CSV table of C-alpha atoms in Angstrom, one decimal:
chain,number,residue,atom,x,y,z
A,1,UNK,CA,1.2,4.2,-12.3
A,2,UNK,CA,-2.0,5.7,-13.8
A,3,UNK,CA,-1.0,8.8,-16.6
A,4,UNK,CA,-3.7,10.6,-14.6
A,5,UNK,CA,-1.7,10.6,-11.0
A,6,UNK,CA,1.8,12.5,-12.7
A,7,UNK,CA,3.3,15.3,-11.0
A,8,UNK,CA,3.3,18.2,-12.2
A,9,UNK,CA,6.6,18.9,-14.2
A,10,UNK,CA,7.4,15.0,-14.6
A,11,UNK,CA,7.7,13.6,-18.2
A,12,UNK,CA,6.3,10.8,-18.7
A,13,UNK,CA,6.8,10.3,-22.3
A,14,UNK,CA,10.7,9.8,-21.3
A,15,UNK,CA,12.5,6.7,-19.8
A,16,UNK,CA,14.3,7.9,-16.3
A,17,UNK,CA,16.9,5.4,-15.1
A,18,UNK,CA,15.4,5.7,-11.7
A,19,UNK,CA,12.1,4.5,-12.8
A,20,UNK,CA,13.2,1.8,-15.3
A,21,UNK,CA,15.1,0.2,-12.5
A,22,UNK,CA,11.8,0.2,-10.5
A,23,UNK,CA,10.8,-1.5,-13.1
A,24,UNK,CA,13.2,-4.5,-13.2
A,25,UNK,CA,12.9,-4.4,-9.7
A,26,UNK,CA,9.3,-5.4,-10.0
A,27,UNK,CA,8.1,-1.8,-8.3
A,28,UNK,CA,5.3,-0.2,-9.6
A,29,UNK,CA,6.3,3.6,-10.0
A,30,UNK,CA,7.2,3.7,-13.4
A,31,UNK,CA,5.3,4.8,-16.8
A,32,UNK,CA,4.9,2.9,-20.1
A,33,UNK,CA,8.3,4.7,-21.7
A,34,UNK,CA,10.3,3.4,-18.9
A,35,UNK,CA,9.1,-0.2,-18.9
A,36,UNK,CA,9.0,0.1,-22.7
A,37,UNK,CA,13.0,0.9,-22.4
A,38,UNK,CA,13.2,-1.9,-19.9
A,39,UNK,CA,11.9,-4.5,-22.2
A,40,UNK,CA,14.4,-3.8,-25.0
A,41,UNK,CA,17.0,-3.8,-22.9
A,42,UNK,CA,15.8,-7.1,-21.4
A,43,UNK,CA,15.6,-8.4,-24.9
A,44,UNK,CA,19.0,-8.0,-25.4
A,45,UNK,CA,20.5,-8.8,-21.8
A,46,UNK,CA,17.8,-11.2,-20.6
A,47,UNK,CA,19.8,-11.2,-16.9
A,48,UNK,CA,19.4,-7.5,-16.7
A,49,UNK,CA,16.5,-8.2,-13.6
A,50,UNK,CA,19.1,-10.3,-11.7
A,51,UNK,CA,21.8,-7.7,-12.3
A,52,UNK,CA,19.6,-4.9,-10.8
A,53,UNK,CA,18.8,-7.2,-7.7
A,54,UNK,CA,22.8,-7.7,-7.0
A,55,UNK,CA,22.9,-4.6,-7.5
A,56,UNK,CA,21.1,-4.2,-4.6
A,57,UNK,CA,22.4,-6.8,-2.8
A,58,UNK,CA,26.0,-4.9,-3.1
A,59,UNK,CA,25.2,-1.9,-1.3
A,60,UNK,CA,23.1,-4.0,1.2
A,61,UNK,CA,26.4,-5.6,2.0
A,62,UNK,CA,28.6,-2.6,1.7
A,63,UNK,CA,26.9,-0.2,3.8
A,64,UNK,CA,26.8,-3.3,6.7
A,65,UNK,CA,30.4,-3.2,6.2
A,66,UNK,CA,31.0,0.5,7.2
A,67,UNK,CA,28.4,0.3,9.5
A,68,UNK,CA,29.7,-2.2,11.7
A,69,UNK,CA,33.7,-2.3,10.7
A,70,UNK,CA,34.3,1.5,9.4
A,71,UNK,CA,32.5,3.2,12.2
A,72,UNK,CA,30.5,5.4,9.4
A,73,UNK,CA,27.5,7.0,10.3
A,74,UNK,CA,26.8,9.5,7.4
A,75,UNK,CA,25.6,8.5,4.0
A,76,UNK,CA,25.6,10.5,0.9
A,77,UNK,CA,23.7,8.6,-1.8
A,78,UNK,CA,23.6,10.3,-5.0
A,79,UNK,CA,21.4,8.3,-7.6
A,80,UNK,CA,19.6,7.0,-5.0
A,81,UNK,CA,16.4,5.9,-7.0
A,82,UNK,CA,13.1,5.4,-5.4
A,83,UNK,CA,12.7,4.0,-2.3
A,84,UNK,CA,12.7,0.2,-2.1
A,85,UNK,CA,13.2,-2.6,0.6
A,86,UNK,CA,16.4,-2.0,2.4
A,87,UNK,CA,17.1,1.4,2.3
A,88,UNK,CA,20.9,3.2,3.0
A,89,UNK,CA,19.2,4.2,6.3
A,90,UNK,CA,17.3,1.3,7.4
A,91,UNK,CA,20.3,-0.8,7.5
A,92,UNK,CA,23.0,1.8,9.1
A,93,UNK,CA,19.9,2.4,11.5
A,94,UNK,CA,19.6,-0.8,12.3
A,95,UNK,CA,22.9,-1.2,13.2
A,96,UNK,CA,23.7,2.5,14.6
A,97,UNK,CA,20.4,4.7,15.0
A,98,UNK,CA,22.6,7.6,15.6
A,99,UNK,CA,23.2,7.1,11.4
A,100,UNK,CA,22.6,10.4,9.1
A,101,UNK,CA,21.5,9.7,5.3
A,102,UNK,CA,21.1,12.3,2.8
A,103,UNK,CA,19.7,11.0,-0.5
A,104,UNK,CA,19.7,12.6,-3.8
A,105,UNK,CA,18.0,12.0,-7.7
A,106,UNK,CA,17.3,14.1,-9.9
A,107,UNK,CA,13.6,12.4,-10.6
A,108,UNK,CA,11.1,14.6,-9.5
A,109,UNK,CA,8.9,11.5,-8.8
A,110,UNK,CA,11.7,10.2,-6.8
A,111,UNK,CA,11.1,13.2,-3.7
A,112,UNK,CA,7.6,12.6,-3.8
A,113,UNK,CA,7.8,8.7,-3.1
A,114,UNK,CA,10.4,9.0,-0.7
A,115,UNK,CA,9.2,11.9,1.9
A,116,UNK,CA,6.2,9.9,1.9
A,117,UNK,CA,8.1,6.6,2.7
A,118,UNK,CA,11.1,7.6,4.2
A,119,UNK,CA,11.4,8.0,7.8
A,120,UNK,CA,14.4,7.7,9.6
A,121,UNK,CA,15.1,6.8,13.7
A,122,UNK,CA,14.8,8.7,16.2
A,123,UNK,CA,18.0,9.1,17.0
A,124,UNK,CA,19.5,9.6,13.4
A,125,UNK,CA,18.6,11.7,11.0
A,126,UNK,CA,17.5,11.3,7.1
A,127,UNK,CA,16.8,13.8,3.7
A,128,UNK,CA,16.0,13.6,0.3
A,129,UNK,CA,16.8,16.7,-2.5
A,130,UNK,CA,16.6,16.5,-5.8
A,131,UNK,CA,19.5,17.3,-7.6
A,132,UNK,CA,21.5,16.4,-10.6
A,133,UNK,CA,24.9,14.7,-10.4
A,134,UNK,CA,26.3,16.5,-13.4
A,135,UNK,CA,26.1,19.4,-11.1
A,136,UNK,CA,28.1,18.0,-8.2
A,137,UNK,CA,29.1,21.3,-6.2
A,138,UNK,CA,25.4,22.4,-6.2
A,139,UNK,CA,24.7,19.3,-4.4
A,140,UNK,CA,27.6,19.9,-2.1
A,141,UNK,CA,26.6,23.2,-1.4
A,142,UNK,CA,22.6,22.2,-0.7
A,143,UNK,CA,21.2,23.3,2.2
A,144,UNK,CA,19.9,20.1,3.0
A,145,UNK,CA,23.0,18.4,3.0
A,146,UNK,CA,24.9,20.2,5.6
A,147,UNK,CA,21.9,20.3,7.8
A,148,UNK,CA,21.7,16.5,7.9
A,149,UNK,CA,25.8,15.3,7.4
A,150,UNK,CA,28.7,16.8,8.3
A,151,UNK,CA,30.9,16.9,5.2
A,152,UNK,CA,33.9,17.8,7.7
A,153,UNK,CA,34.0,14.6,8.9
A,154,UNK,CA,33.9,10.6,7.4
A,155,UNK,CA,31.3,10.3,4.9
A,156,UNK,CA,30.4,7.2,2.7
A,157,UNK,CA,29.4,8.4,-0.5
A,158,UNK,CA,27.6,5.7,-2.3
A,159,UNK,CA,27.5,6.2,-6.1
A,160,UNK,CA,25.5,3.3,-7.4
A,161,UNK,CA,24.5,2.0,-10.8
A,162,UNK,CA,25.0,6.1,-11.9
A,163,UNK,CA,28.1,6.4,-13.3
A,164,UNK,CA,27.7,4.7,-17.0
A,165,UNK,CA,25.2,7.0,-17.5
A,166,UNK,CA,27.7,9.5,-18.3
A,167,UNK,CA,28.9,8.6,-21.5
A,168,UNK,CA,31.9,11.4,-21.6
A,169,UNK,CA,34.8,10.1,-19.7
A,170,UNK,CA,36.5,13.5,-19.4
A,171,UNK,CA,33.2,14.8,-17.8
A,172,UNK,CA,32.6,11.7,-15.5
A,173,UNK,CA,36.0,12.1,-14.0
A,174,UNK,CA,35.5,15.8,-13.5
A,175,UNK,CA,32.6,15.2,-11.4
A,176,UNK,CA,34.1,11.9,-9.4
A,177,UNK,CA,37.1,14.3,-8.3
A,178,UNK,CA,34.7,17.1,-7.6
A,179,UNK,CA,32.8,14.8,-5.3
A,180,UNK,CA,36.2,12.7,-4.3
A,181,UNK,CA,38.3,16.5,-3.1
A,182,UNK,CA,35.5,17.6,-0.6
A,183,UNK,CA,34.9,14.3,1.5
A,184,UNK,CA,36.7,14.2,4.8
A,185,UNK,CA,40.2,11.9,5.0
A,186,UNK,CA,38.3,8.9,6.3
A,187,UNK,CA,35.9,9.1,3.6
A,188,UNK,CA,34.5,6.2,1.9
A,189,UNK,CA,33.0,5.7,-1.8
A,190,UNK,CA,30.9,2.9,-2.9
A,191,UNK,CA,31.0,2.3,-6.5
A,192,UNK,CA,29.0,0.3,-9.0
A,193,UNK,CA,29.2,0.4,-12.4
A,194,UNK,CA,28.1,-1.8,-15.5
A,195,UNK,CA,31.3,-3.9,-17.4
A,196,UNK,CA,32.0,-5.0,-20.4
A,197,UNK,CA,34.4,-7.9,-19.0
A,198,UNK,CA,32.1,-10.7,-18.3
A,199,UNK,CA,28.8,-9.0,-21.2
A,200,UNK,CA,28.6,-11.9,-24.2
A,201,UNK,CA,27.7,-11.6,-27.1
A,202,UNK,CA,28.9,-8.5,-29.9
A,203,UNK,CA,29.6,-5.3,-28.3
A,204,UNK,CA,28.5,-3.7,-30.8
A,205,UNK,CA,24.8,-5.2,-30.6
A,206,UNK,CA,24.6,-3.7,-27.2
A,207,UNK,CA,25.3,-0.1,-27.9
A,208,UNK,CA,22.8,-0.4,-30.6
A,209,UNK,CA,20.1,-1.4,-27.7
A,210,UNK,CA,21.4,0.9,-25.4
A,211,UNK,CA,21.4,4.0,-27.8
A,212,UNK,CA,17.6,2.6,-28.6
A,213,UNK,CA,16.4,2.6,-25.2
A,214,UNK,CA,16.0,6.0,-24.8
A,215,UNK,CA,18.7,6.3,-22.0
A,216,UNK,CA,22.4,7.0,-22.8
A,217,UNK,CA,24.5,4.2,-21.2
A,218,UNK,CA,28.1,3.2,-21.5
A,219,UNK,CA,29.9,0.3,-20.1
A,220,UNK,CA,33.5,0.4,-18.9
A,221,UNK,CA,36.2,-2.7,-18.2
A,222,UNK,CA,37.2,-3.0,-14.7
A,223,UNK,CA,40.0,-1.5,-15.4
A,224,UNK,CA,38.4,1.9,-16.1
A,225,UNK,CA,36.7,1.4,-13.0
A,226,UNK,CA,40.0,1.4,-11.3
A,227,UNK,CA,41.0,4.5,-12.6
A,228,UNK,CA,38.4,6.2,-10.8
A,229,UNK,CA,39.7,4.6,-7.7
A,230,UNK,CA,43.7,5.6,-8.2
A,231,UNK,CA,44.9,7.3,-5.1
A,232,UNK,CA,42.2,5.8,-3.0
A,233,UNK,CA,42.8,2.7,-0.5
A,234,UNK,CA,40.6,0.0,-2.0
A,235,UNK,CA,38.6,-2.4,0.6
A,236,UNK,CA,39.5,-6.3,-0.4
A,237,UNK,CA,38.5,-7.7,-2.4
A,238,UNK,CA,38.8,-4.5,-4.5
A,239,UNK,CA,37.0,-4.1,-7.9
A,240,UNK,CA,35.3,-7.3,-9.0
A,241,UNK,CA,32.0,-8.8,-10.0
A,242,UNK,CA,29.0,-8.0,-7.6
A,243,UNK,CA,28.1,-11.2,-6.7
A,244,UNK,CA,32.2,-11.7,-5.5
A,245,UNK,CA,32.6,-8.5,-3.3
A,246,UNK,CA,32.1,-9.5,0.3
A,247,UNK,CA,29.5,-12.2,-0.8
A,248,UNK,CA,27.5,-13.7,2.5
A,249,UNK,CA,26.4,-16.8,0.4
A,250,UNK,CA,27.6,-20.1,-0.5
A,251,UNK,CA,29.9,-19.9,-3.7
A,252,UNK,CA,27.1,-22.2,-5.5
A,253,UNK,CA,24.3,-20.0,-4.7
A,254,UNK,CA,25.9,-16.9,-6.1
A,255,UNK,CA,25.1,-15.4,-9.8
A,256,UNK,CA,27.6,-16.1,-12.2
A,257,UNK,CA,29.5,-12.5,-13.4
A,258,UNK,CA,28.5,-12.5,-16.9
A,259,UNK,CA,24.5,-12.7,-16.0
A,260,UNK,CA,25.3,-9.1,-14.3
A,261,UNK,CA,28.1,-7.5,-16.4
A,262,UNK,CA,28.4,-5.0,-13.1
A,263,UNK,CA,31.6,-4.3,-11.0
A,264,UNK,CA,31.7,-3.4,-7.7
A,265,UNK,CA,34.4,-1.5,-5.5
A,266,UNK,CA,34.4,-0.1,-1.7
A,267,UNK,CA,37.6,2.5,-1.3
A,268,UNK,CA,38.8,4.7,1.4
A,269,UNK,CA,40.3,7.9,1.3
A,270,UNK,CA,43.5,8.4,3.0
């Protein structure tokens, strides 16, 4: 994207996770400072393309999963990025038009790719706000949100590839309950998160890229992934490697865990 054709109030001096991921994505809405981030972090995790593809692949699979076995037809996705191939709504729309989608990011750039781009059935229904998820109960009290989703009812709220941006753990689990205590019994939340379980090499090292990058960035275990999820009725096979949750390829055509050093996790609220 040409320096000349930035919206107004968009830095583009700054990496933005959303446009970075763009990036390894191979998309073509991002600015120098975000594929300048990209490539150190590359340097350091050479597999990070692959990672942001499974990634994508996970909610692919997840939201066919509600779609189809849960019965859910509205979508809260908060992160959402730009948009991309395969979209929260194209594939609950394909499956049941009826399907509402709200999407959120805080990226300015984000809302002006995406009403362009985004159209949703006929039958169903779609938005896109901008909005910060530090800030959860100004997004649950948008405007937007409650004229396109009913938060009275089942919602899937897809939290993707967002929460290790929050380095504070005491503030991420403020804003997970926040979000968690105002879905509907029936509720659904799609989780993905980066892991140190399967990441080689010196821990250490990697912090030092991340801090670099312009973007802070902390990676849990799985097992402080699960403690997001206690209380909640996890879907099988519960928290575990992206390319292993509900995978719809053959075992030798799947990427090996420690080339995406991401967990994924599908849970229900009782």
């Amino acid at each position: 994207m040409d320096i000349e054709q930035v919206p107004s109030g968009i830095d583009a001096s700054r990496a933005h996770p959303a446009r970075r991921y763009d990036y390894w994505l191979g998309g073509k809405d991002n600015f120098e400072a975000d594929r300048e981030s990209g490539r150190l972090v590359a340097a350091a995790f050479p597999t990070i393309r692959m990672s942001a593809i499974e990634n994508r692949r996970f909610l692919h699979r997840a939201v066919r999963h509600l779609t189809e076995e849960a019965g859910i037809r509205q979508f809260l996705d908060i992160g959402a990025g730009l948009p991309s191939a395969g979209n929260v709504h194209e594939i609950a729309q394909e499956i049941a038009p009826e399907s509402r989608v709200v999407y959120v990011d805080n990226d300015p750039i984000v809302l002006v790719h995406a009403r362009a781009l985004l159209n949703s059935s006929p039958e169903g229904r779609t938005a896109y706000l901008e909005a910060d998820l530090n800030d959860p109960e100004h997004i649950l009290g948008l405007a937007g949100v409650h004229e396109t989703i009913d938060l009275s009812k089942p919602v899937a709220l897809m939290l993707l590839a967002v929460f290790h941006f929050m380095v504070d753990d005491e503030a991420a689990h403020r804003i997970f309950r926040t979000l968690r205590e105002r879905l509907a019994p029936g509720s659904y939340i799609v989780f993905s998160h980066a892991t140190s379980d399967d990441l080689a090499g010196d821990p250490e090292e990697h912090r030092k890229v991340n801090n670099m990058s312009g973007i802070p960035f902390r990676v849990r275990t799985s097992a402080e992934v699960a403690e997001f999820m206690e209380g909640l009725e996890l879907v099988e096979p519960g928290v575990s490697s992206l390319p292993h949750w509900r995978p719809n390829v053959p075992e030798r055509e799947r990427a090996r865990p420690e080339d995406i050093c991401m967990h994924g996790v599908v849970a229900r609220i009782p």
